[in-house]
Short mmCIF file of C-alpha atoms and ligand atoms in Angstrom, two decimals:
data_model
loop_
_atom_site.label_atom_id
_atom_site.label_comp_id
_atom_site.label_asym_id
_atom_site.label_seq_id
_atom_site.Cartn_x
_atom_site.Cartn_y
_atom_site.Cartn_z
CA MET L 13 -91.30 -58.89 11.48
CA PRO L 14 -91.14 -56.26 14.31
CA VAL L 15 -91.38 -52.57 13.42
CA ARG L 16 -88.51 -50.23 14.19
CA GLU L 17 -89.19 -47.42 16.63
CA LEU L 18 -89.72 -44.07 14.90
CA ASN L 19 -88.43 -41.13 16.92
CA ARG L 20 -88.09 -37.85 15.09
CA GLN L 21 -86.83 -36.14 18.22
CA GLN L 22 -83.83 -38.45 18.52
CA THR L 23 -80.82 -36.59 19.94
CA TRP L 24 -77.19 -37.50 19.39
CA LEU L 25 -74.63 -38.01 22.10
CA LEU L 26 -71.83 -37.31 19.61
CA PRO L 27 -73.40 -35.62 16.59
CA PRO L 28 -71.69 -36.39 13.28
CA THR L 29 -70.02 -33.59 11.33
CA LEU L 30 -71.39 -32.67 7.91
CA ASP L 31 -68.19 -34.06 6.45
CA GLU L 32 -68.99 -37.50 7.86
CA LEU L 33 -72.36 -37.45 6.12
CA ILE L 34 -70.83 -37.03 2.64
CA PRO L 35 -69.46 -40.29 1.16
CA ASP L 36 -65.90 -40.19 -0.17
CA ASP L 37 -66.97 -40.63 -3.77
CA HIS L 38 -69.89 -38.19 -3.70
CA PRO L 39 -69.90 -35.83 -6.71
CA VAL L 40 -70.04 -32.82 -4.39
CA ARG L 41 -66.60 -33.73 -3.06
CA PHE L 42 -65.28 -33.76 -6.61
CA VAL L 43 -66.80 -30.34 -7.34
CA ALA L 44 -65.27 -28.98 -4.14
CA SER L 45 -61.83 -30.37 -5.00
CA VAL L 46 -62.01 -28.80 -8.49
CA VAL L 47 -63.13 -25.41 -7.18
CA ASP L 48 -60.56 -25.47 -4.37
CA SER L 49 -57.83 -26.32 -6.89
CA LEU L 50 -58.42 -23.27 -9.07
CA GLY L 51 -55.39 -21.04 -9.04
CA GLN L 52 -55.22 -17.29 -8.65
CA ALA L 53 -54.83 -16.82 -12.42
CA MET L 54 -58.03 -18.73 -13.12
CA TRP L 55 -59.99 -16.75 -10.53
CA GLU L 56 -58.71 -13.58 -12.16
CA LYS L 57 -59.80 -14.86 -15.56
CA LEU L 58 -63.25 -15.47 -14.13
CA GLY L 59 -63.20 -11.89 -12.84
CA ILE L 60 -63.50 -13.02 -9.22
CA SER L 61 -61.49 -11.65 -6.30
CA LEU L 62 -60.88 -14.16 -3.50
CA ASN L 63 -59.91 -11.45 -1.02
CA GLY L 64 -63.19 -9.58 -0.82
CA GLU L 65 -63.60 -5.92 0.08
CA PRO L 66 -62.02 -4.34 3.16
CA LEU L 67 -65.29 -2.69 4.25
CA GLY L 68 -68.91 -3.83 4.54
CA ALA L 69 -70.51 -7.06 5.67
CA PRO L 70 -68.48 -10.22 4.97
CA ALA L 71 -69.44 -11.72 1.59
CA TYR L 72 -69.92 -15.41 0.86
CA HIS L 73 -66.74 -17.09 -0.30
CA PRO L 74 -66.55 -17.27 -4.14
CA ARG L 75 -65.49 -20.92 -3.83
CA ALA L 76 -68.79 -21.67 -2.11
CA LEU L 77 -70.88 -19.76 -4.66
CA LEU L 78 -69.09 -21.20 -7.70
CA GLY L 79 -69.33 -24.69 -6.19
CA VAL L 80 -73.09 -24.30 -5.67
CA TRP L 81 -73.63 -23.28 -9.31
CA LEU L 82 -71.46 -26.04 -10.74
CA TYR L 83 -72.94 -28.76 -8.53
CA GLY L 84 -76.41 -27.40 -9.30
CA PHE L 85 -75.87 -27.56 -13.06
CA MET L 86 -74.40 -31.08 -12.70
CA THR L 87 -77.44 -32.35 -10.87
CA GLY L 88 -80.16 -30.51 -12.79
CA THR L 89 -80.80 -27.53 -10.47
CA ARG L 90 -80.21 -24.38 -12.48
CA SER L 91 -82.51 -21.76 -11.01
CA SER L 92 -81.19 -19.46 -8.29
CA ARG L 93 -84.35 -19.89 -6.20
CA LYS L 94 -84.09 -23.68 -6.29
CA LEU L 95 -80.40 -23.42 -5.41
CA GLU L 96 -81.27 -21.20 -2.45
CA ALA L 97 -83.72 -23.84 -1.24
CA ALA L 98 -81.11 -26.56 -1.77
CA CYS L 99 -78.57 -24.60 0.30
CA ARG L 100 -81.05 -24.73 3.20
CA ASP L 101 -82.33 -28.30 2.80
CA HIS L 102 -79.78 -30.56 1.14
CA ILE L 103 -76.77 -31.97 2.93
CA PRO L 104 -74.35 -31.83 -0.08
CA TYR L 105 -75.09 -28.11 -0.51
CA LEU L 106 -74.81 -27.48 3.24
CA TRP L 107 -71.42 -29.17 3.19
CA LEU L 108 -70.35 -27.28 0.05
CA THR L 109 -71.22 -23.90 1.56
CA GLY L 110 -69.94 -24.72 5.04
CA TRP L 111 -73.50 -24.52 6.45
CA GLN L 112 -74.08 -21.07 5.04
CA HIS L 113 -77.28 -20.16 3.26
CA PRO L 114 -76.73 -17.75 0.36
CA ASP L 115 -80.07 -16.41 -0.88
CA HIS L 116 -81.17 -16.42 -4.51
CA ASN L 117 -80.21 -12.75 -5.00
CA THR L 118 -76.64 -13.41 -3.88
CA LEU L 119 -76.40 -16.52 -6.03
CA TRP L 120 -77.91 -14.79 -9.03
CA ARG L 121 -75.67 -11.69 -8.75
CA PHE L 122 -72.59 -13.92 -8.59
CA TYR L 123 -73.62 -15.91 -11.68
CA LYS L 124 -74.74 -12.83 -13.60
CA GLU L 125 -71.46 -11.02 -13.00
CA HIS L 126 -69.21 -13.93 -13.93
CA ARG L 127 -71.16 -16.14 -16.36
CA ALA L 128 -69.59 -14.50 -19.42
CA GLU L 129 -66.16 -15.75 -18.28
CA MET L 130 -67.29 -19.37 -17.82
CA ARG L 131 -65.65 -20.24 -21.13
CA HIS L 132 -62.26 -20.18 -19.33
CA LEU L 133 -63.52 -22.74 -16.85
CA PHE L 134 -64.89 -24.87 -19.67
CA LYS L 135 -61.49 -24.85 -21.35
CA LEU L 136 -59.89 -25.78 -18.05
CA THR L 137 -62.02 -28.92 -17.72
CA VAL L 138 -60.97 -30.00 -21.22
CA ARG L 139 -57.30 -29.23 -20.67
CA THR L 140 -57.34 -31.08 -17.36
CA ALA L 141 -58.71 -34.18 -19.09
CA VAL L 142 -56.02 -33.84 -21.77
CA ASN L 143 -53.23 -33.31 -19.24
CA MET L 144 -54.40 -36.33 -17.24
CA ASP L 145 -54.16 -38.33 -20.48
CA LEU L 146 -57.82 -39.31 -20.20
CA LEU L 147 -58.98 -38.20 -23.63
CA ASP L 148 -58.76 -40.09 -26.89
CA ILE L 149 -58.32 -36.97 -29.00
CA ALA L 150 -57.73 -39.01 -32.13
CA VAL L 151 -61.46 -39.10 -32.77
CA GLN L 152 -64.20 -36.56 -32.20
CA ALA L 153 -67.84 -36.22 -33.18
CA VAL L 154 -69.79 -33.05 -33.81
CA ASP L 155 -73.54 -32.56 -33.75
CA GLY L 156 -76.24 -30.08 -32.85
CA THR L 157 -79.50 -30.35 -30.94
CA LYS L 158 -82.39 -27.92 -30.70
CA ILE L 159 -83.22 -26.63 -27.24
CA GLN L 160 -86.28 -24.56 -26.54
CA ALA L 161 -85.80 -20.95 -25.52
CA ASN L 162 -87.48 -19.43 -22.50
CA ALA L 163 -90.17 -18.17 -24.85
CA ALA L 164 -93.45 -19.42 -26.27
CA ARG L 165 -93.52 -20.37 -29.94
CA ASP L 166 -96.77 -18.52 -30.58
CA ARG L 167 -95.13 -15.21 -29.69
CA THR L 168 -93.09 -15.44 -32.91
CA TYR L 169 -94.33 -13.11 -35.66
CA ASP L 170 -93.39 -12.11 -39.16
CA VAL L 171 -93.69 -8.50 -40.41
CA ARG L 172 -97.33 -8.88 -41.36
CA GLY L 173 -98.20 -10.49 -38.03
CA LEU L 174 -96.44 -7.67 -36.18
CA GLN L 175 -98.33 -5.03 -38.16
CA GLN L 176 -101.65 -6.71 -37.36
CA LEU L 177 -100.73 -7.06 -33.69
CA LEU L 178 -99.71 -3.40 -33.54
CA LYS L 179 -103.05 -2.42 -35.06
CA ARG L 180 -104.99 -4.51 -32.54
CA THR L 181 -102.91 -3.17 -29.64
CA ASP L 182 -103.43 0.46 -30.73
CA MET L 183 -107.18 -0.14 -30.90
CA ALA L 184 -107.19 -1.76 -27.45
CA ILE L 185 -105.20 1.17 -26.02
CA ARG L 186 -107.63 3.68 -27.54
CA GLU L 187 -110.62 1.80 -26.08
CA LEU L 188 -109.03 1.56 -22.63
CA GLU L 189 -108.15 5.27 -22.67
CA GLU L 190 -111.72 6.16 -23.69
CA GLN L 191 -113.13 4.01 -20.88
CA ASN L 192 -110.80 5.75 -18.44
CA GLU L 193 -111.82 9.21 -19.56
CA ALA L 194 -115.57 8.39 -19.72
CA GLY L 195 -115.91 7.65 -15.99
CA ASP L 196 -116.64 10.31 -13.35
CA ASP L 197 -113.80 9.15 -11.13
CA PRO L 198 -110.67 11.34 -11.06
CA SER L 199 -107.74 10.05 -13.17
CA PRO L 200 -105.76 7.44 -11.22
CA VAL L 201 -102.19 8.24 -10.20
CA HIS L 202 -100.94 5.04 -11.85
CA LEU L 203 -102.03 3.66 -15.22
CA PRO L 204 -104.62 0.86 -14.96
CA GLU L 205 -102.98 -2.57 -15.22
CA LYS L 206 -104.62 -3.49 -18.55
CA LEU L 207 -103.57 -0.22 -20.15
CA ARG L 208 -100.05 -0.56 -18.81
CA GLN L 209 -99.79 -4.07 -20.27
CA ALA L 210 -101.13 -2.91 -23.65
CA GLN L 211 -98.61 -0.07 -23.81
CA PHE L 212 -95.84 -2.45 -22.84
CA LEU L 213 -96.92 -4.82 -25.64
CA ARG L 214 -96.93 -1.94 -28.14
CA ALA L 215 -93.35 -1.03 -27.14
CA GLU L 216 -92.35 -4.71 -27.53
CA VAL L 217 -93.94 -4.91 -31.00
CA LYS L 218 -92.25 -1.71 -32.16
CA ALA L 219 -88.87 -2.93 -30.92
CA ALA L 220 -89.42 -6.25 -32.71
CA MET L 221 -90.30 -4.45 -35.95
CA GLU L 222 -87.10 -2.42 -35.71
CA GLN L 223 -85.10 -5.58 -35.04
CA LEU L 224 -86.58 -7.30 -38.09
CA ALA L 225 -85.79 -4.27 -40.25
CA GLU L 226 -82.15 -4.31 -39.05
CA GLU L 227 -81.51 -8.07 -39.31
CA GLU L 228 -80.92 -9.25 -42.83
CA GLY L 229 -82.16 -12.72 -43.68
CA HIS L 230 -84.45 -13.07 -40.65
CA LYS L 231 -88.15 -13.03 -41.44
CA ARG L 232 -89.60 -13.69 -38.00
CA VAL L 233 -88.96 -12.48 -34.47
CA ASN L 234 -90.06 -13.69 -31.05
CA LEU L 235 -91.45 -11.03 -28.73
CA THR L 236 -90.25 -12.72 -25.52
CA ASP L 237 -86.72 -13.63 -26.62
CA GLY L 238 -85.80 -11.59 -29.69
CA ASP L 239 -82.78 -13.80 -30.42
CA ALA L 240 -84.63 -17.14 -30.40
CA LYS L 241 -85.52 -18.58 -33.80
CA LEU L 242 -88.18 -21.01 -34.90
CA MET L 243 -86.58 -24.44 -35.26
CA LYS L 244 -87.76 -27.93 -36.03
CA SER L 245 -87.16 -30.24 -33.09
CA ARG L 246 -88.49 -33.63 -32.00
CA GLN L 247 -91.21 -31.79 -30.09
CA GLY L 248 -92.28 -30.01 -33.29
CA ILE L 249 -91.54 -26.40 -34.20
CA VAL L 250 -90.16 -24.50 -31.19
CA ALA L 251 -88.68 -21.06 -30.56
CA GLY L 252 -85.18 -22.02 -29.52
CA TYR L 253 -81.46 -22.27 -30.15
CA ASN L 254 -79.24 -24.84 -31.80
CA LEU L 255 -76.77 -26.24 -29.26
CA GLU L 256 -73.66 -27.36 -31.14
CA ALA L 257 -71.13 -29.62 -29.43
CA VAL L 258 -67.93 -31.49 -30.24
CA VAL L 259 -67.13 -34.49 -28.06
CA SER L 260 -64.14 -36.80 -27.70
CA PRO L 261 -64.28 -40.17 -25.90
CA LEU L 262 -62.36 -41.17 -22.80
CA LYS L 263 -59.46 -43.52 -23.43
CA VAL L 264 -60.18 -47.16 -22.77
CA THR L 265 -58.28 -48.05 -19.59
CA ASP L 266 -58.27 -50.77 -16.92
CA ASN L 267 -61.08 -49.08 -14.98
CA LYS L 268 -63.34 -49.61 -18.03
CA LYS L 269 -64.91 -46.17 -17.58
CA THR L 270 -66.62 -44.89 -20.68
CA GLY L 271 -67.90 -41.45 -21.45
CA VAL L 272 -67.13 -38.37 -23.44
CA ILE L 273 -65.79 -34.90 -22.78
CA ILE L 274 -67.26 -31.90 -24.57
CA THR L 275 -64.37 -30.12 -26.26
CA GLY L 276 -66.36 -27.45 -28.09
CA VAL L 277 -69.74 -25.89 -27.40
CA GLU L 278 -71.74 -23.08 -28.96
CA ALA L 279 -75.39 -22.03 -28.86
CA VAL L 280 -76.27 -20.63 -32.28
CA GLN L 281 -79.34 -19.05 -33.80
CA GLU L 282 -79.11 -20.87 -37.14
CA PRO L 283 -81.07 -24.14 -37.21
CA GLU L 284 -78.88 -25.57 -39.98
CA ASP L 285 -75.60 -27.19 -39.00
CA HIS L 286 -73.41 -26.82 -42.08
CA ASP L 287 -72.07 -23.33 -41.28
CA GLN L 288 -71.07 -24.45 -37.79
CA LEU L 289 -68.64 -27.24 -38.73
CA ILE L 290 -65.44 -25.23 -39.17
CA PRO L 291 -65.97 -22.91 -36.15
CA MET L 292 -66.62 -25.98 -33.98
CA LEU L 293 -63.52 -27.79 -35.27
CA GLU L 294 -61.43 -24.69 -34.61
CA GLN L 295 -62.83 -24.41 -31.11
CA SER L 296 -62.12 -28.04 -30.21
CA GLU L 297 -58.57 -27.66 -31.55
CA GLU L 298 -58.11 -24.60 -29.35
CA THR L 299 -59.49 -26.20 -26.17
CA THR L 300 -57.62 -29.51 -26.55
CA GLY L 301 -54.47 -28.00 -28.07
CA THR L 302 -54.52 -30.76 -30.72
CA LEU L 303 -56.00 -31.34 -34.15
CA ALA L 304 -58.14 -34.48 -33.97
CA ASP L 305 -57.15 -37.14 -36.51
CA MET L 306 -60.73 -38.03 -37.36
CA THR L 307 -63.96 -36.08 -37.11
CA LEU L 308 -67.38 -37.71 -37.41
CA ALA L 309 -70.30 -35.57 -38.55
CA ASP L 310 -73.75 -36.24 -39.94
CA ALA L 311 -75.07 -35.22 -43.36
CA GLY L 312 -76.28 -31.86 -42.04
CA TYR L 313 -72.68 -30.61 -42.08
CA HIS L 314 -71.90 -31.83 -45.59
CA SER L 315 -70.85 -29.22 -48.13
CA GLY L 316 -68.07 -28.84 -50.66
CA ALA L 317 -66.81 -25.70 -48.91
CA ASN L 318 -66.52 -27.58 -45.58
CA LEU L 319 -64.65 -30.45 -47.27
CA ALA L 320 -62.24 -27.98 -48.89
CA VAL L 321 -61.45 -26.33 -45.54
CA CYS L 322 -60.99 -29.76 -43.90
CA GLU L 323 -58.51 -30.67 -46.64
CA GLN L 324 -56.61 -27.42 -46.02
CA ARG L 325 -56.58 -28.14 -42.28
CA LYS L 326 -55.47 -31.74 -43.02
CA GLN L 327 -58.41 -32.93 -40.97
CA MET L 328 -60.04 -36.21 -41.96
CA ILE L 329 -63.81 -36.17 -41.72
CA ALA L 330 -66.28 -39.03 -42.06
CA MET L 331 -69.55 -37.46 -43.16
CA PRO L 332 -72.24 -38.80 -45.48
CA GLU L 333 -74.05 -36.72 -48.08
CA SER L 334 -77.59 -35.57 -47.51
CA GLN L 335 -78.79 -37.06 -50.82
CA GLU L 336 -76.76 -40.24 -50.92
CA HIS L 337 -79.37 -42.08 -53.00
CA ARG L 338 -78.37 -39.88 -55.96
CA LEU L 339 -74.91 -41.49 -55.97
CA LYS L 340 -76.50 -44.83 -56.88
CA ASN L 341 -77.65 -43.40 -60.22
CA PRO L 342 -75.34 -44.94 -62.89
CA TYR L 343 -75.49 -41.62 -64.74
CA HIS L 344 -74.41 -39.49 -61.78
CA LYS L 345 -71.81 -36.93 -62.86
CA ASP L 346 -69.12 -38.85 -60.94
CA ASN L 347 -69.48 -41.60 -63.55
CA PHE L 348 -68.50 -39.23 -66.37
CA SER L 349 -64.74 -39.29 -66.95
CA TYR L 350 -62.88 -35.99 -67.32
CA ASP L 351 -60.36 -35.31 -70.07
CA ALA L 352 -58.05 -32.53 -68.86
CA ASN L 353 -56.42 -32.07 -72.31
CA THR L 354 -59.67 -31.07 -73.98
CA ASP L 355 -61.49 -29.83 -70.84
CA SER L 356 -64.41 -32.13 -71.58
CA TYR L 357 -66.29 -35.07 -70.06
CA ILE L 358 -67.05 -38.47 -71.61
CA CYS L 359 -70.42 -39.96 -70.65
CA PRO L 360 -70.86 -43.71 -69.89
CA ILE L 361 -72.12 -44.24 -73.47
CA GLY L 362 -69.12 -42.43 -74.97
CA GLN L 363 -70.53 -39.03 -75.94
CA THR L 364 -68.22 -36.06 -75.36
CA LEU L 365 -69.65 -33.19 -73.30
CA GLU L 366 -67.75 -29.97 -74.00
CA PHE L 367 -67.50 -26.83 -71.92
CA LEU L 368 -70.43 -24.53 -72.78
CA GLU L 369 -70.55 -21.61 -70.36
CA MET L 370 -70.31 -20.32 -66.78
CA ARG L 371 -73.67 -20.11 -65.07
CA CYS L 372 -74.78 -18.71 -61.71
CA ILE L 373 -76.91 -21.14 -59.67
CA VAL L 374 -78.01 -20.20 -56.13
CA ASN L 375 -75.33 -17.48 -55.98
CA LYS L 376 -72.63 -19.97 -56.96
CA ALA L 377 -70.74 -20.01 -60.26
CA VAL L 378 -70.74 -23.39 -61.99
CA ARG L 379 -69.11 -24.64 -65.19
CA VAL L 380 -71.65 -26.10 -67.62
CA TYR L 381 -70.69 -28.95 -69.98
CA GLY L 382 -73.05 -30.35 -72.61
CA GLY L 383 -73.31 -32.74 -75.59
CA LEU L 384 -75.73 -33.07 -78.48
CA GLY L 385 -79.45 -33.33 -77.75
CA THR L 386 -79.91 -35.54 -80.83
CA VAL L 387 -77.45 -38.13 -79.45
CA CYS L 388 -79.07 -38.14 -76.02
CA ARG L 389 -82.56 -38.53 -77.46
CA GLN L 390 -81.51 -41.74 -79.20
CA CYS L 391 -79.60 -43.07 -76.19
CA SER L 392 -81.05 -46.00 -74.19
CA ALA L 393 -80.41 -43.98 -71.01
CA PHE L 394 -82.61 -41.10 -72.14
CA GLY L 395 -85.16 -40.46 -69.41
CA ILE L 396 -82.73 -41.60 -66.68
CA CYS L 397 -79.62 -39.60 -67.53
CA THR L 398 -81.55 -36.59 -68.83
CA LYS L 399 -85.07 -35.64 -69.87
CA ASN L 400 -84.04 -32.57 -71.85
CA ARG L 401 -84.94 -33.38 -75.47
CA TYR L 402 -83.28 -30.31 -76.98
CA ARG L 403 -80.07 -29.65 -75.08
CA GLY L 404 -79.41 -33.22 -73.93
CA ARG L 405 -77.49 -33.87 -70.73
CA GLU L 406 -75.77 -30.95 -69.07
CA LEU L 407 -73.11 -31.43 -66.40
CA LEU L 408 -72.90 -28.71 -63.76
CA ILE L 409 -69.43 -28.67 -62.21
CA GLY L 410 -69.10 -26.53 -59.09
CA HIS L 411 -66.03 -25.02 -57.48
CA TYR L 412 -65.69 -27.85 -54.93
CA ASP L 413 -66.52 -30.82 -57.14
CA ALA L 414 -63.01 -32.23 -56.96
CA GLU L 415 -63.12 -32.25 -53.13
CA LEU L 416 -66.63 -33.74 -53.18
CA HIS L 417 -65.51 -36.49 -55.57
CA ARG L 418 -62.43 -37.40 -53.51
CA HIS L 419 -64.49 -37.51 -50.33
CA ARG L 420 -67.19 -39.65 -51.96
CA GLU L 421 -64.58 -42.19 -53.01
CA TRP L 422 -63.18 -42.34 -49.49
CA MET L 423 -66.62 -42.58 -47.87
CA ALA L 424 -67.28 -45.67 -50.00
CA THR L 425 -64.41 -47.54 -48.28
CA ASP L 426 -64.97 -49.99 -45.40
CA GLU L 427 -62.64 -47.93 -43.21
CA ALA L 428 -64.84 -44.83 -43.53
CA LYS L 429 -68.04 -46.80 -42.99
CA THR L 430 -66.67 -48.46 -39.83
CA LEU L 431 -65.45 -45.14 -38.46
CA TYR L 432 -68.72 -43.38 -39.16
CA LYS L 433 -70.67 -45.99 -37.18
CA ARG L 434 -69.06 -44.59 -34.00
CA ARG L 435 -70.68 -41.15 -34.42
CA LYS L 436 -73.99 -42.02 -32.81
CA GLU L 437 -72.44 -43.71 -29.80
CA LEU L 438 -70.25 -40.66 -29.09
CA VAL L 439 -72.34 -37.54 -29.48
CA GLU L 440 -75.94 -38.60 -29.05
CA PRO L 441 -75.55 -39.97 -25.48
CA ALA L 442 -74.01 -36.60 -24.55
CA PHE L 443 -77.16 -34.77 -25.62
CA GLY L 444 -79.23 -37.47 -23.90
CA ILE L 445 -77.43 -36.86 -20.59
CA ILE L 446 -77.78 -33.08 -20.93
CA LYS L 447 -81.51 -33.32 -21.60
CA GLU L 448 -82.55 -36.26 -19.44
CA GLN L 449 -80.19 -36.31 -16.48
CA MET L 450 -79.24 -32.64 -16.27
CA GLY L 451 -82.83 -31.64 -17.05
CA VAL L 452 -82.08 -29.21 -19.87
CA ARG L 453 -85.30 -29.19 -21.88
CA ARG L 454 -85.23 -25.42 -22.24
CA PHE L 455 -82.80 -22.62 -21.55
CA LEU L 456 -83.52 -20.55 -18.46
CA LEU L 457 -82.22 -17.20 -19.67
CA ARG L 458 -83.09 -15.01 -22.66
CA GLY L 459 -80.89 -13.37 -25.25
CA TRP L 460 -78.11 -14.98 -27.25
CA SER L 461 -75.18 -13.87 -25.06
CA ASN L 462 -76.90 -15.20 -21.92
CA ILE L 463 -77.72 -18.46 -23.68
CA GLN L 464 -74.10 -18.77 -24.75
CA ALA L 465 -72.97 -18.41 -21.12
CA GLU L 466 -75.57 -20.99 -20.07
CA ALA L 467 -74.28 -23.37 -22.75
CA ASN L 468 -70.72 -22.97 -21.45
CA THR L 469 -71.80 -23.69 -17.88
CA LEU L 470 -73.71 -26.75 -19.09
CA ALA L 471 -70.60 -28.01 -20.86
CA ILE L 472 -68.50 -27.48 -17.71
CA ALA L 473 -71.06 -29.40 -15.64
CA PHE L 474 -71.19 -32.18 -18.24
CA ASN L 475 -67.39 -32.50 -18.25
CA LEU L 476 -67.30 -32.51 -14.45
CA ARG L 477 -69.80 -35.39 -14.44
CA THR L 478 -67.54 -37.38 -16.77
CA LEU L 479 -64.38 -36.53 -14.83
CA TRP L 480 -66.11 -37.43 -11.56
CA SER L 481 -67.03 -40.87 -12.92
CA VAL L 482 -63.33 -41.47 -13.56
CA TRP L 483 -62.20 -39.78 -10.34
CA ILE L 484 -64.12 -42.20 -8.11
CA SER L 485 -62.12 -45.08 -9.54
CA TRP L 486 -58.80 -43.45 -8.65
CA SER L 487 -56.61 -43.95 -5.63
CA LEU L 488 -56.19 -41.06 -3.18
CA GLU L 489 -52.74 -40.35 -4.61
CA LYS L 490 -54.08 -40.01 -8.13
CA ARG L 491 -56.88 -37.80 -6.91
CA ARG L 492 -54.25 -35.45 -5.52
CA LEU L 493 -52.57 -35.41 -8.93
CA LEU L 494 -55.78 -33.97 -10.32
CA VAL L 495 -55.24 -30.91 -8.14
CA ILE L 496 -51.85 -30.39 -9.77
CA LYS L 497 -53.25 -30.85 -13.25
CA ILE L 498 -56.07 -28.38 -12.66
CA GLN L 499 -53.58 -25.82 -11.46
CA GLU L 500 -51.35 -26.48 -14.46
CA SER L 501 -54.28 -26.14 -16.79
CA GLY L 502 -55.23 -22.84 -15.19
CA HIS L 503 -51.73 -21.48 -15.83
CA LYS L 504 -51.40 -20.78 -12.16
CA ILE L 505 -48.29 -22.76 -11.39
CA SER L 506 -45.85 -20.73 -9.40
CA GLY L 507 -42.13 -21.35 -9.51
CA ALA L 508 -42.32 -23.92 -6.72
CA LEU L 509 -45.12 -25.78 -8.49
CA SER L 510 -43.20 -25.82 -11.75
CA ILE L 511 -40.28 -27.41 -9.97
CA LEU L 512 -42.65 -29.79 -8.26
CA HIS L 513 -44.13 -30.79 -11.58
CA SER L 514 -40.87 -31.26 -13.43
CA TYR L 515 -39.47 -33.54 -10.71
CA SER L 516 -42.72 -35.00 -9.44
CA ASN L 517 -42.23 -38.44 -10.87
CA GLN L 518 -38.55 -38.84 -10.03
CA ILE L 519 -37.55 -37.31 -6.71
CA LEU L 520 -40.54 -36.61 -4.47
CA SER L 521 -42.77 -39.11 -2.78
CA PRO L 522 -46.54 -38.56 -3.09
CA VAL L 523 -46.65 -37.33 0.53
CA GLN L 524 -43.85 -34.81 -0.15
CA LYS L 525 -45.61 -33.65 -3.31
CA THR L 526 -48.85 -33.08 -1.43
CA LEU L 527 -47.14 -31.24 1.43
CA ILE L 528 -45.37 -28.86 -0.96
CA LEU L 529 -48.56 -28.39 -2.88
CA VAL L 530 -50.57 -27.55 0.24
CA THR L 531 -47.87 -25.06 1.32
CA VAL L 532 -47.85 -23.37 -2.08
CA CYS L 533 -51.63 -23.28 -2.26
CA LYS L 534 -51.84 -21.66 1.16
CA SER L 535 -49.26 -19.09 0.15
S1 LIG J 15 -78.29 -39.53 -72.34
FE1 LIG J 15 -76.67 -38.49 -73.42
S2 LIG J 15 -75.14 -38.02 -71.86
FE2 LIG J 15 -76.54 -39.50 -70.97
S3 LIG J 15 -75.56 -41.45 -71.34
FE3 LIG J 15 -76.93 -41.12 -73.04
S4 LIG J 15 -75.69 -40.11 -74.59
FE4 LIG J 15 -74.55 -39.98 -72.65
#
């Protein structure tokens, strides 16, 4: 087989434009069409002015800078320095910025100033999917995953560790100061590097000790990222955050595209999930504008209080218990029948357990019912039902036992079991894509509020990936409809656009719709 000629100095008679080098279904085109579709109201919500300042050097267009960040997050480039390099080297970025090369300072300043408002853009991606009738909001799954903070685990200390570190640092500072003073050389203008570092460490330790004293319930603090907490992850114990997410699947359509949209996202400091269930359900209801018929959650979210709130919200939830094996015990308290007339329970053998007292267990009040120890001792179930020889079996009935019992009965049905099987296929691939394809093994920023903004931007990028996978299967006409939906979702629609929308399917042809839309957008 002959070898092709290699000529790196090849010139072009008619050089192609950048636009010709980007395929029609390239994700960068989708990002550009989303950014270009944002209305004035959405830009204002993001705190960005499209008009710039009257004086000074011309600034980069916000559409270019926002596009670079979103495309970067989508494709796993999240650092401003790497984005700067990409804007010089990579054709999609060159096309996105119109062959301009914003440096990392410009990119970082833009993100830093507007990242707190990214939640509006996240909501817009969800609302756009809802308005395009892409989402199956009837079902949603919630889960959390631990993501490492931008901090080393071994810089996490408890009070004792901090005290010892402070002692060592003070000693090191004293030694360094003595060495400085012992020499014949005149005192340097600046502090020696080692001494400066030791003093910096002492200030860090003192600040951490103050933080621990102020925060109730927290026993450890990380010196690099004071908000990161030690959490158990698949990589072992890490200093990190718990990324909570609610996802809903795409509707099954002719194009056979599958995927999920994140409808709620939160980076939290608590490693346990159960306190996050209700806030996450509320958030997904707010972003989608609808209460999902069915929520799927793992045992980490299970609690009587959560079930009670779900009942109040009329929200069905398929969620197993963390200690399901206990339910198989034939002498579980669910197998004792309650007699409301006498406020007592009848055990499987027939003994009556009467109300004894109120007791406080782990800060929760429970009603205690008991029978006769002599009866229990002679019972064939003694040793399984109870091992208490004197008091016999005691039933502890908590405030939410009725809700727990109802939910247990429902979870035993085939319907609930079939529904629950869908949980893994919905939420776990979403975390897989975020970690493997978008490269999020650790957060880049430090501090809870910055992490929260990073989580929102990740969720936007994730949703854009899903929407793009659907977008490439659409006709040009339908792609134009997306522009309208984004503008609707951003509450930007002017009077002309409202009219356009209300009559769009009856009077105007697609070409007319697009022409009006372009005119309005330009205005
Ligand atoms: S041990 Fe006591 S409470 Fe339990 S089944 Fe036997 S008699 Fe009933």
